[in-house]
Amino acid sequence: MDLPVDEWKSYILQKWSLLPKAVRVTISTAETLSDIFLHSSSLLQPEDEMFLKKLSRGYSVGKDPDAPFFYREEGNKKFQEKNYIGAAVLYSKGVSHCSPDTEDISLCYANRSAALFRLGQYEVTMQSVVDPQEKAMALPPPPLEAWNISRSKESFVTSSKQVRLATGIFPVVSLLNHSCSPNTSLSFAGTVVTIRATQQIGKGQEILHCYGPHESRMSIAERQQKLKSQYFFDCSCPACHTEELRTAVGPRWEAFCCNSCRALMKGNAVLSCDTRSCAESISRDHLLSRLQQLQQHVEMAQKLLRNGKLEQAIQQLLVYQQDAKSFLWREHTMVGKIEDNLAQAYATLGDWQKSAAHLQKSLQVVEARYGPTSVEVGHELFKLAQVLFNGFAVPEALNTIQKAEKVLMVHVGPQSSEIKELQEMRSCLLDLPPALVGPSV
Ligand SMILES: [Zn+2]
Ligand SMILES: [Zn+2]
């Protein structure tokens, strides 16, 4: 690599020659690398940093968008071979190719933490855990991508999934029993966990929270299996009880629709249309392989999106949107995912109007699955508020900000960055001179 090391070296040599003799002796006689670092790090002045920045400005190191994934995969191989040093080095290489505030950087940091933990480097591990987005600690993950949209026309939209980076022990919270349909919501701020009621809880009624397997996120079979293997009990919460009694239609977010009349398809190995007058029937396997194919296509479009090939991504996603409509139920997760990706692509292009339209569709899917007061809907409303704000759609933005605030207040609390940002957006919109208020989205 052609880096300006020589210029930096001569700068440091000059600085060294100006140091008092006693300091030079202390540093030269230090026995370990960390002692040298300890003695010299306090000598670094802001002007040194300025010089370094000036020096490196002309030497931009290209980031390869595919590199984080590559290095992470290679690191994972080393990790499996128990070569933790090799794994940590590869994850660090991955980090160097990541853009800030991305899912990639969170994952690389998280994996590197795991490798360092195995090596016994606990302090560095903690730093790795704290470095990426703090919100990564929050559970549960949003159903769709969470975006980071800065509030300007030149904004760069990135996506990030919430990643579980660390495990903590909370003795008081541990006293609460599990329900797949709980009456509380849990949020983290640093190492403090807060529990808020999501519904009216009567005197003497049990306060329940969800250990992870929530009725809107997993099927009953998956929940029961997870709770059994992680917590060693058979769940008999009301949600599990009613679901067992219900006939096996399967969740709506995994359902298929009739190719000719768009009604719900029902059945096991062979699915038949729910409309009496319609004779349509099809094998489940056929539909599942179609879904798998669509999934692969959407993943390729997401890759284009990540690499900034927006027009191409949009073109493909619009085709997949039509394909999805022809066989997936309108509340299917994939339908929402495609809409969310389209919204993200248009937001990156600065086409806030189209972005908002697609986001409203993905919001409907999320709402059907998780319920209108869920944290998942809160995250979607937050994104919509950002998009409407950027598009100067003032009445719609104010309305969405209010809805998002109401939902998120219960789940993440008044001190969360999301609530603060919503409040800032509102006061900014209310301060706008009338002439600046453009057409509505
Ligand atoms: Zn249950
Ligand atoms: Zn039909």
CSV table of N, CA, C and O and ligand atoms in Angstrom, one decimal, residues 258 260-261 273 278, ligand 2:
chain,number,residue,atom,x,y,z
A,258,CYS,N,-54.7,-17.6,-3.8
A,258,CYS,CA,-55.1,-18.2,-5.0
A,258,CYS,C,-54.7,-17.4,-6.2
A,258,CYS,O,-54.8,-16.2,-6.2
A,260,SER,N,-56.0,-17.4,-9.1
A,260,SER,CA,-57.1,-16.8,-9.9
A,260,SER,C,-57.9,-15.8,-9.2
A,260,SER,O,-58.3,-14.7,-9.7
A,261,CYS,N,-58.3,-16.0,-7.9
A,261,CYS,CA,-59.2,-15.1,-7.2
A,261,CYS,C,-58.5,-14.4,-6.0
A,261,CYS,O,-59.2,-13.6,-5.3
A,273,CYS,N,-58.3,-23.4,-2.8
A,273,CYS,CA,-58.8,-22.0,-2.6
A,273,CYS,C,-59.9,-22.0,-1.7
A,273,CYS,O,-60.8,-22.9,-1.6
A,278,CYS,N,-64.5,-21.4,-6.6
A,278,CYS,CA,-63.2,-21.5,-7.2
A,278,CYS,C,-62.6,-22.9,-7.1
A,278,CYS,O,-62.5,-23.4,-6.0
B,2,ZN,ZN,-59.6,-18.9,-6.0
